[in-house]
Tab-separated table of C-alpha atoms and ligand atoms in Angstrom:
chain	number	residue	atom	x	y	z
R	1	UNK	CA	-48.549	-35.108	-124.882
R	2	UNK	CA	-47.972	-35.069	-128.571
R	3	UNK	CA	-51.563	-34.575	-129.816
R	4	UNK	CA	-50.276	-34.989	-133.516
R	5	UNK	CA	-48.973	-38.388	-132.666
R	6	UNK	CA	-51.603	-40.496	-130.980
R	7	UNK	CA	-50.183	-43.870	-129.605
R	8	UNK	CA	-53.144	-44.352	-127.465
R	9	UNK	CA	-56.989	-43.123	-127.618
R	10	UNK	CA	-57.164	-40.140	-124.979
R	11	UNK	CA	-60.861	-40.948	-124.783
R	12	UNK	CA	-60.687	-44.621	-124.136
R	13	UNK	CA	-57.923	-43.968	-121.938
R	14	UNK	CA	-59.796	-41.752	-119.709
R	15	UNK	CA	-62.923	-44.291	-119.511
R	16	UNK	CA	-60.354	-47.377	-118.272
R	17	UNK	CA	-58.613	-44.772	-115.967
R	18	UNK	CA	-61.916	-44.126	-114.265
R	19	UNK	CA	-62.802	-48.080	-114.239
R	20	UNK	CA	-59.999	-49.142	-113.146
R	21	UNK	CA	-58.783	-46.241	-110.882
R	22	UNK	CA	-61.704	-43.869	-109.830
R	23	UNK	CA	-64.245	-45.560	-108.767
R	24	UNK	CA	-63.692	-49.162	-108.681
R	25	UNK	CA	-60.415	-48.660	-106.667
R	26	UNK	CA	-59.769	-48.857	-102.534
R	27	UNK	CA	-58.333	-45.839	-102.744
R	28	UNK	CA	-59.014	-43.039	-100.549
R	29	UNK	CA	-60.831	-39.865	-102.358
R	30	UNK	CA	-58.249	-37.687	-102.715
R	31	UNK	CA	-55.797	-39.937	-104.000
R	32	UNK	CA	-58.463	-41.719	-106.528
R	33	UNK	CA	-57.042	-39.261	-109.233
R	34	UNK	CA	-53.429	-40.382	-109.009
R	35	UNK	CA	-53.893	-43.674	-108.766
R	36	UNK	CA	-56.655	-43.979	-111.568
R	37	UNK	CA	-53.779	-42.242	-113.905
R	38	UNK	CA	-51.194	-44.753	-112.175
R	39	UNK	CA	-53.452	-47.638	-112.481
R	40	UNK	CA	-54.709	-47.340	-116.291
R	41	UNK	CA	-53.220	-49.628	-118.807
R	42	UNK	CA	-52.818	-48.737	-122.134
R	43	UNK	CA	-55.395	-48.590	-124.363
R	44	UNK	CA	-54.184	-49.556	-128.263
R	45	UNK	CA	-55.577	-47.027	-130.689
R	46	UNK	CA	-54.649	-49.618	-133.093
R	47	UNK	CA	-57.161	-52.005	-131.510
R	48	UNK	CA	-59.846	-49.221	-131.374
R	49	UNK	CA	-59.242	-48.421	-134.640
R	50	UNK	CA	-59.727	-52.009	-135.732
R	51	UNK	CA	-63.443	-52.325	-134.411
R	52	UNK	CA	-64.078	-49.177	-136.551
R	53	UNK	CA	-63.022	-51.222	-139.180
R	54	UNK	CA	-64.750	-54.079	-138.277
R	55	UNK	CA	-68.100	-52.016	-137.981
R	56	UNK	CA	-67.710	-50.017	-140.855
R	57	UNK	CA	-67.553	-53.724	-142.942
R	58	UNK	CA	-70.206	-54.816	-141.136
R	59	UNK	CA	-72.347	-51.786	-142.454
R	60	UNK	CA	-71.237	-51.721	-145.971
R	61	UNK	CA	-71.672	-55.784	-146.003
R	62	UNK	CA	-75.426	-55.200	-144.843
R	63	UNK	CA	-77.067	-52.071	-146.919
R	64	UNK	CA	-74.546	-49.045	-145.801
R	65	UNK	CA	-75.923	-49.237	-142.130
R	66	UNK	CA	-76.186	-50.648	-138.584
R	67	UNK	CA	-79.620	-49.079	-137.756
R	68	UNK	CA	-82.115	-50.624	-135.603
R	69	UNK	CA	-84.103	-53.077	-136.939
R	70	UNK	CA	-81.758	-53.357	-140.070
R	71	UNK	CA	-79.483	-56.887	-140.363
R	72	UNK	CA	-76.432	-54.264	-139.423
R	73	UNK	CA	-77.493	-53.796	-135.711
R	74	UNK	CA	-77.979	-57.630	-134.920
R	75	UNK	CA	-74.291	-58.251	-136.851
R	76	UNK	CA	-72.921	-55.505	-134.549
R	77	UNK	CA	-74.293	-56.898	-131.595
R	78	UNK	CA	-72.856	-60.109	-132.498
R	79	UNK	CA	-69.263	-58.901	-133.332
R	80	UNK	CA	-69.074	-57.321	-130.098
R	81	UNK	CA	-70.664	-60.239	-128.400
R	82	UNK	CA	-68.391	-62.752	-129.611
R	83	UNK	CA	-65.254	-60.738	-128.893
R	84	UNK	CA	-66.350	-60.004	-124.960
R	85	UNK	CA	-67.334	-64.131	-124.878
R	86	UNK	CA	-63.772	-65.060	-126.456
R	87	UNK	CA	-62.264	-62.707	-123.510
R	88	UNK	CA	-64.067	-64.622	-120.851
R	89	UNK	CA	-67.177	-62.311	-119.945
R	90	UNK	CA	-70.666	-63.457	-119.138
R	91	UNK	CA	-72.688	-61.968	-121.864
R	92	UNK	CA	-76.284	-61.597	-122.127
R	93	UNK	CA	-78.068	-60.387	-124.993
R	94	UNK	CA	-81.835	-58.643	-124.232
R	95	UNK	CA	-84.491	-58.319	-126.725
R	96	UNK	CA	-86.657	-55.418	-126.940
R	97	UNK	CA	-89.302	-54.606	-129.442
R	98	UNK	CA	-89.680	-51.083	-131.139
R	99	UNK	CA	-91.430	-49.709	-134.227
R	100	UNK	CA	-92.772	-53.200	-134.846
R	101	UNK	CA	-88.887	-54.861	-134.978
R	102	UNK	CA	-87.120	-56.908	-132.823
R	103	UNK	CA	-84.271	-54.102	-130.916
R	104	UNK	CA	-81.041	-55.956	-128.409
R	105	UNK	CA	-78.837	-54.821	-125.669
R	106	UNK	CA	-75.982	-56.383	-124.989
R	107	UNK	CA	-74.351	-56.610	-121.807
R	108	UNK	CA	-71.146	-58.234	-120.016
R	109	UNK	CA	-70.616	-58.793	-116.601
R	110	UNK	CA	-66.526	-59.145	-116.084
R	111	UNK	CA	-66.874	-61.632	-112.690
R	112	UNK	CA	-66.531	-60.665	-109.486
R	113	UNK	CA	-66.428	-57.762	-107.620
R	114	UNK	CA	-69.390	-56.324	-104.941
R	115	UNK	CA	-72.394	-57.221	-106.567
R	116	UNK	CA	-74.389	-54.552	-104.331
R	117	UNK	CA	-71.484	-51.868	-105.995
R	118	UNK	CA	-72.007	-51.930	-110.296
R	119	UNK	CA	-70.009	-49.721	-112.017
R	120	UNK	CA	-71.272	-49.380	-115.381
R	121	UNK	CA	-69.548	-48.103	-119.314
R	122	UNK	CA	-72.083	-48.057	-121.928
R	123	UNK	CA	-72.272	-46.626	-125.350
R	124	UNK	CA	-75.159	-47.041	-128.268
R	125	UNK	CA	-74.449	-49.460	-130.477
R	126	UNK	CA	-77.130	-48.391	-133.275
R	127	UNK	CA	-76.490	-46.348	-136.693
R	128	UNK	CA	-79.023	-43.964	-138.107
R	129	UNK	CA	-80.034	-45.314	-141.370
R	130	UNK	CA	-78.193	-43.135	-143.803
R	131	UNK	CA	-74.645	-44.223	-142.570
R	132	UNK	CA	-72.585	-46.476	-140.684
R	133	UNK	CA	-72.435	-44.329	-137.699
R	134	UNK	CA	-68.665	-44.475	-137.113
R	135	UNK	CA	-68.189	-41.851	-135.164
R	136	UNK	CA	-72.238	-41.779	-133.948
R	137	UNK	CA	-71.473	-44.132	-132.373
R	138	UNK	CA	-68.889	-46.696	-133.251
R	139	UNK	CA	-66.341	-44.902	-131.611
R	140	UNK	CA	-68.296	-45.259	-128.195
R	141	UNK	CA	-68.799	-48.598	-128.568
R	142	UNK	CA	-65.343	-49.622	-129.898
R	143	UNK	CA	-63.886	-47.404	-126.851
R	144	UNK	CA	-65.855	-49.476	-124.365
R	145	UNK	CA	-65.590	-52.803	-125.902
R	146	UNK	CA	-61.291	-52.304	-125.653
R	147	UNK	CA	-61.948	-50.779	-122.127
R	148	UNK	CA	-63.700	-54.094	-121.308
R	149	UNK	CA	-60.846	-56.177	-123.077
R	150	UNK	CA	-57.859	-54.401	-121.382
R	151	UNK	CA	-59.698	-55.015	-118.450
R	152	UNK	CA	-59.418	-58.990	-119.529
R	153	UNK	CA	-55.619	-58.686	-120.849
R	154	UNK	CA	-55.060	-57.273	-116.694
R	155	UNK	CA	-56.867	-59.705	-115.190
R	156	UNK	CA	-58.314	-57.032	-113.247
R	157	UNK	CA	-60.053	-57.845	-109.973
R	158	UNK	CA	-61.705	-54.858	-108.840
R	159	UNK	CA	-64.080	-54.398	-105.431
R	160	UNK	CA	-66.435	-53.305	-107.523
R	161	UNK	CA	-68.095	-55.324	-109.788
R	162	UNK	CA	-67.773	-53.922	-113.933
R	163	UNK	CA	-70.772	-54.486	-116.237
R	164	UNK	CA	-70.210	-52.851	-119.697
R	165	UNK	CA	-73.070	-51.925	-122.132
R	166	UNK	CA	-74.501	-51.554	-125.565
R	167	UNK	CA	-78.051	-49.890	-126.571
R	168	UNK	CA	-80.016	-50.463	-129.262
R	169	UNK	CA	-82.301	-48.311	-130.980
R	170	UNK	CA	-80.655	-45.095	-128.849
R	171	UNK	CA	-80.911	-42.906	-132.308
R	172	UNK	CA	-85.116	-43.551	-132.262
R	173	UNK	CA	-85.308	-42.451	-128.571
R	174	UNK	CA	-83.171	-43.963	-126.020
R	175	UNK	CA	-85.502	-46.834	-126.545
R	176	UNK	CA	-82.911	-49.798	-125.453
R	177	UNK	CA	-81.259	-47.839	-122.398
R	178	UNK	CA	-84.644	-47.256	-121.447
R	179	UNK	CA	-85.952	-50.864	-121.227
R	180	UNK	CA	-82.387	-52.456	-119.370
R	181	UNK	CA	-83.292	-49.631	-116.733
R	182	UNK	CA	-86.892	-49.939	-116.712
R	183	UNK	CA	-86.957	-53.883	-116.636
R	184	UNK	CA	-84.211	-53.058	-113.509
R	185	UNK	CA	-85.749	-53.870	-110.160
R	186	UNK	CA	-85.411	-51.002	-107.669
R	187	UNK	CA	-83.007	-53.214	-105.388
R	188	UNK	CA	-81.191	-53.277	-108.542
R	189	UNK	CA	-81.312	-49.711	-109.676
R	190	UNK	CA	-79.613	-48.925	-106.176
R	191	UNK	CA	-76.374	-51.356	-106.619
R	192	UNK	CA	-74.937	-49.014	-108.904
R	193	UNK	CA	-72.020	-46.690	-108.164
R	194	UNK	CA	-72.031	-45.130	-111.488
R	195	UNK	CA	-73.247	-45.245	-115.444
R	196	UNK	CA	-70.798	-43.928	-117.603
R	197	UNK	CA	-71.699	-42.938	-120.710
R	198	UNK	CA	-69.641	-42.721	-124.734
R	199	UNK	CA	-71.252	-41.616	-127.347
R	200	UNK	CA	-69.076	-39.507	-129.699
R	201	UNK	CA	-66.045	-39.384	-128.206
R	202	UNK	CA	-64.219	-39.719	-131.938
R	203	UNK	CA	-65.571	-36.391	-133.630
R	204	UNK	CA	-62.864	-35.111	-136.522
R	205	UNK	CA	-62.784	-31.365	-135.482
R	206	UNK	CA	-63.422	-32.842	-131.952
R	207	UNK	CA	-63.894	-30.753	-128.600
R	208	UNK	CA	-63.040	-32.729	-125.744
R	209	UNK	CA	-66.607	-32.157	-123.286
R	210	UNK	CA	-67.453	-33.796	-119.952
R	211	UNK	CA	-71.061	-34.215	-118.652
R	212	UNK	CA	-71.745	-31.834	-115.566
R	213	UNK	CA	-73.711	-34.632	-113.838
R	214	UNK	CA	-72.211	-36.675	-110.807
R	215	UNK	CA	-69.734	-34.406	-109.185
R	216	UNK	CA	-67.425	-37.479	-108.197
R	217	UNK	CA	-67.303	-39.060	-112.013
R	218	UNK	CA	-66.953	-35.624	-113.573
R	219	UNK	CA	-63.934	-34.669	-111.442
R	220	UNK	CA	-62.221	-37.900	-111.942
R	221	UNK	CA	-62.502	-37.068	-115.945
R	222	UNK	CA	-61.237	-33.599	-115.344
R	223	UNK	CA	-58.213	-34.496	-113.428
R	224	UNK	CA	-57.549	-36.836	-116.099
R	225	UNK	CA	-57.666	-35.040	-119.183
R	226	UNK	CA	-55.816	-32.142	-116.612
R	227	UNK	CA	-53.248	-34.692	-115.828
R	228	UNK	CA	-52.570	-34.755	-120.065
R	229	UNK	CA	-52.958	-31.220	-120.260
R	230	UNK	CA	-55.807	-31.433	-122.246
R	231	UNK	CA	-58.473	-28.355	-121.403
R	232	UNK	CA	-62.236	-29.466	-121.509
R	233	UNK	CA	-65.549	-27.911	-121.499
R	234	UNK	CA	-69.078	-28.807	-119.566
R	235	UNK	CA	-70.712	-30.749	-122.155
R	236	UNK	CA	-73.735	-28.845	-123.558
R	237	UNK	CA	-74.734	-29.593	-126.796
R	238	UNK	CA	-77.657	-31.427	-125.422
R	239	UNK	CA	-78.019	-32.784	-122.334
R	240	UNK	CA	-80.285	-36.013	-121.850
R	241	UNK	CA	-79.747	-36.863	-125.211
R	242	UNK	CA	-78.339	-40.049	-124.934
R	243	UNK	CA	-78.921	-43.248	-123.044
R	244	UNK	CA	-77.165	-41.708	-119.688
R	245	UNK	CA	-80.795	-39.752	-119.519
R	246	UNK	CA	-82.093	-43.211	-119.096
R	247	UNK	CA	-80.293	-44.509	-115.954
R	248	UNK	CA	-79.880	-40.398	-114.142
R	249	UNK	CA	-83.748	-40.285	-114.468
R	250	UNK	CA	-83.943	-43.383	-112.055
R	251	UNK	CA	-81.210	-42.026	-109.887
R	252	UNK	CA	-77.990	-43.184	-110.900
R	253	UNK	CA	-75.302	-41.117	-110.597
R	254	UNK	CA	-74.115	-40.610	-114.586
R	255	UNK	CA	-71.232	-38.853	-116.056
R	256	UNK	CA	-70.075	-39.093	-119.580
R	257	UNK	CA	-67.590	-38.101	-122.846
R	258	UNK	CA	-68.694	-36.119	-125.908
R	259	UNK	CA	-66.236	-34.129	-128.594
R	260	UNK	CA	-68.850	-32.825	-130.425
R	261	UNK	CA	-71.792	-33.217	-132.976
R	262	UNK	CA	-73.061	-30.678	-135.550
R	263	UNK	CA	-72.356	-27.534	-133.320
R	264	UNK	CA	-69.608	-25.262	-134.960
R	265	UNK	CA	-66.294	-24.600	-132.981
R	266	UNK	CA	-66.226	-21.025	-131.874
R	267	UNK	CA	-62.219	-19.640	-132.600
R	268	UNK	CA	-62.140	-19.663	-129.025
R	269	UNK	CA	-62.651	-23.157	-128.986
R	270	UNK	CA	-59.916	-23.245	-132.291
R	271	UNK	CA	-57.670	-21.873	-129.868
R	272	UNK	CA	-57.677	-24.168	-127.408
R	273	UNK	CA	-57.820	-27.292	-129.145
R	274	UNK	CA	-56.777	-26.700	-132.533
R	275	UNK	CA	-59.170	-27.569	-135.601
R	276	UNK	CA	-61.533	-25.211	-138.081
R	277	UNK	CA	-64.498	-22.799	-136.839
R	278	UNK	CA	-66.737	-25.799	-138.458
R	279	UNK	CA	-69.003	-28.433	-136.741
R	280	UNK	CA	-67.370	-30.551	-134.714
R	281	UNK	CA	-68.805	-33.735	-136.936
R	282	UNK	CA	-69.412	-32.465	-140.468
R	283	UNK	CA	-70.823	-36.042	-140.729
R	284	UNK	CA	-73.431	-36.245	-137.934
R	285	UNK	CA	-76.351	-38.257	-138.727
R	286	UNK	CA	-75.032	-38.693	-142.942
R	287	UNK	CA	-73.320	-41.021	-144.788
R	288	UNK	CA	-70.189	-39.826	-144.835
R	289	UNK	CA	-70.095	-40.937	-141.247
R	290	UNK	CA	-67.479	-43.479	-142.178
R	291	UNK	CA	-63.719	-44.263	-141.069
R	292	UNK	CA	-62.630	-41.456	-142.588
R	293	UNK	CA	-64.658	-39.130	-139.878
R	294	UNK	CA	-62.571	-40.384	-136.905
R	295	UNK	CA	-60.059	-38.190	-134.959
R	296	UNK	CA	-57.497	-40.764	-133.554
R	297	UNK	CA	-55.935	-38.137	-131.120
R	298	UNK	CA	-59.584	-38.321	-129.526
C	301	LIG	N1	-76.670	-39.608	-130.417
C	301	LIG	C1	-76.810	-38.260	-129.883
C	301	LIG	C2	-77.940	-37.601	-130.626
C	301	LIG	O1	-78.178	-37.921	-131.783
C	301	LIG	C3	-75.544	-37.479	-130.098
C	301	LIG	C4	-75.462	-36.311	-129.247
C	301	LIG	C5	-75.870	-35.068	-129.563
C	301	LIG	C6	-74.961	-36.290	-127.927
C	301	LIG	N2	-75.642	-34.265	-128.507
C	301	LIG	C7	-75.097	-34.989	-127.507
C	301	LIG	C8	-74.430	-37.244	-127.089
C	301	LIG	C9	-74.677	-34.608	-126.235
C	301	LIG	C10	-74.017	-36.873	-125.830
C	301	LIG	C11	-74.157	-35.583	-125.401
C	301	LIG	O2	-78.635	-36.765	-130.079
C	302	ZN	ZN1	-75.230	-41.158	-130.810
């Protein structure tokens, strides 16, 4: 792979390989990583790179930010909404309230599938409020939102059913992961195959990191990235601290994608990814958390 010449997001990639290929497949086990890197369409960066835009407008158009409880959040959860309803998912938006405002969840079914087998992408959809959280997490939520619409553009049928997510108020608490999963009845809770979790997955001195949580998901993100020839790291720059804590505390089995927050690179780390012994995202949590702090190779 030519990392200086991204055609595709390697990120965004990965999650639609595992969607499509590793765990919604028929496939036996120990083909699951072939086929998921046979089976995975392409994933425009162009097209993720547009909903960056697209966010990034929406924030400057509505006081700099999309942060819960700010008229940012509820024009990113429309944005997104309109784009999944336009591709032909059912969409449902769910109201929470937090710190005295009104917080929403998005989420779209693609139909069909097992309905006792959910496989699940999600990604926070919130800002902090001193930015327009472009990386933190647009990138997350642009990744899965072009996941869910390659999925459309295939017509994919899987066996399993896809439901794709995004959290509000994630930066105050996993607040809206934690109400979808708590308003969950248990017979519900124990349809799902999987939560897969995005949030930072564009950092601009990125490491590429994989949660060490469900053995099966983690593999099948290993093997990918392997199958580029693109080395990764255990993800440990904070575990359960973001909404994939929510649904692995009721027993889902979670895995995940991370390159990074405000930890430095060690040269080690230079080494085997390229980059500067700085943070991984200069930008976390500021305002210069803009389209400019995007890595398009991740
Ligand atoms: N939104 C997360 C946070 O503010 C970002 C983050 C930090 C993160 N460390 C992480 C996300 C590790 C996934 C894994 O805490
Ligand atoms: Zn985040």
């Amino acid at each position: 792979m030519n990392l200086s010449v991204p055609r595709r997001a390697v990120a965004a990639a990965a999650l639609t390989a595992l969607a499509l290929g590793g765990l919604t497949g028929t496939a036996g086990a120990e083909s699951r990583a072939a086929s998921a890197l046979a089976a995975a369409p392409d994933i425009p960066l162009a097209n993720v790179k547009q909903h960056l835009t697209d966010l990034q407008a929406i924030a400057t158009a509505n006081g700099g930010n999309r942060a819960h409880g700010r008229p940012g959040y509820k024009a990113s959860i429309d944005f997104v909404k309109a784009k999944l309803d336009a591709a032909g998912y059912t969409t449902t938006i769910q109201q929470f309230s937090y710190n005295g405002t009104t917080g929403y969840n998005l989420i779209a079914d693609w139909p069909g599938g097992d309905p006792n087998q959910v496989v699940m992408a999600g990604a926070h959809l919130d800002s902090v409020s001193s930015g327009a959280g472009i990386n933190d997490n647009g990138s997350g939520s642009a990744a899965v939102l072009e996941a869910a619409l390659a999925v459309a553009r295939a017509g994919y049928q899987p066996s399993k059913h896809l439901r794709f997510g995004w959290w509000g108020a994630e930066e105050l608490g996993l607040v809206g992961s934690k109400y979808y999963v708590n308003q969950l009845p248990t017979t519900e809770r124990s349809k799902f195959a999987g939560y897969l979790n995005f949030d930072m997955i564009g950092s601009p001195n990125p490491g590429y990191f994989v949660y060490d949580d469900d053995p099966v998901i983690e593999k099948t993100f290993k093997d990918y990235f392997a199958g580029l020839g693109v080395p990764t790291e255990i993800e440990t720059e904070g575990d359960g601290r973001s909404d994939h804590a929510s649904f692995k505390n009721v027993g889902i089995p979670v895995g995940g994608l991370f390159t990074g927050a405000s930890r430095v690179k060690t040269s080690a780390q230079v080494t085997k990814w390229g980059g500067t012994t700085t943070a991984f995202d200069r930008c976390y949590h500021s305002s210069c958390d803009t389209t400019s702090n995007i890595n398009d190779t991740a």
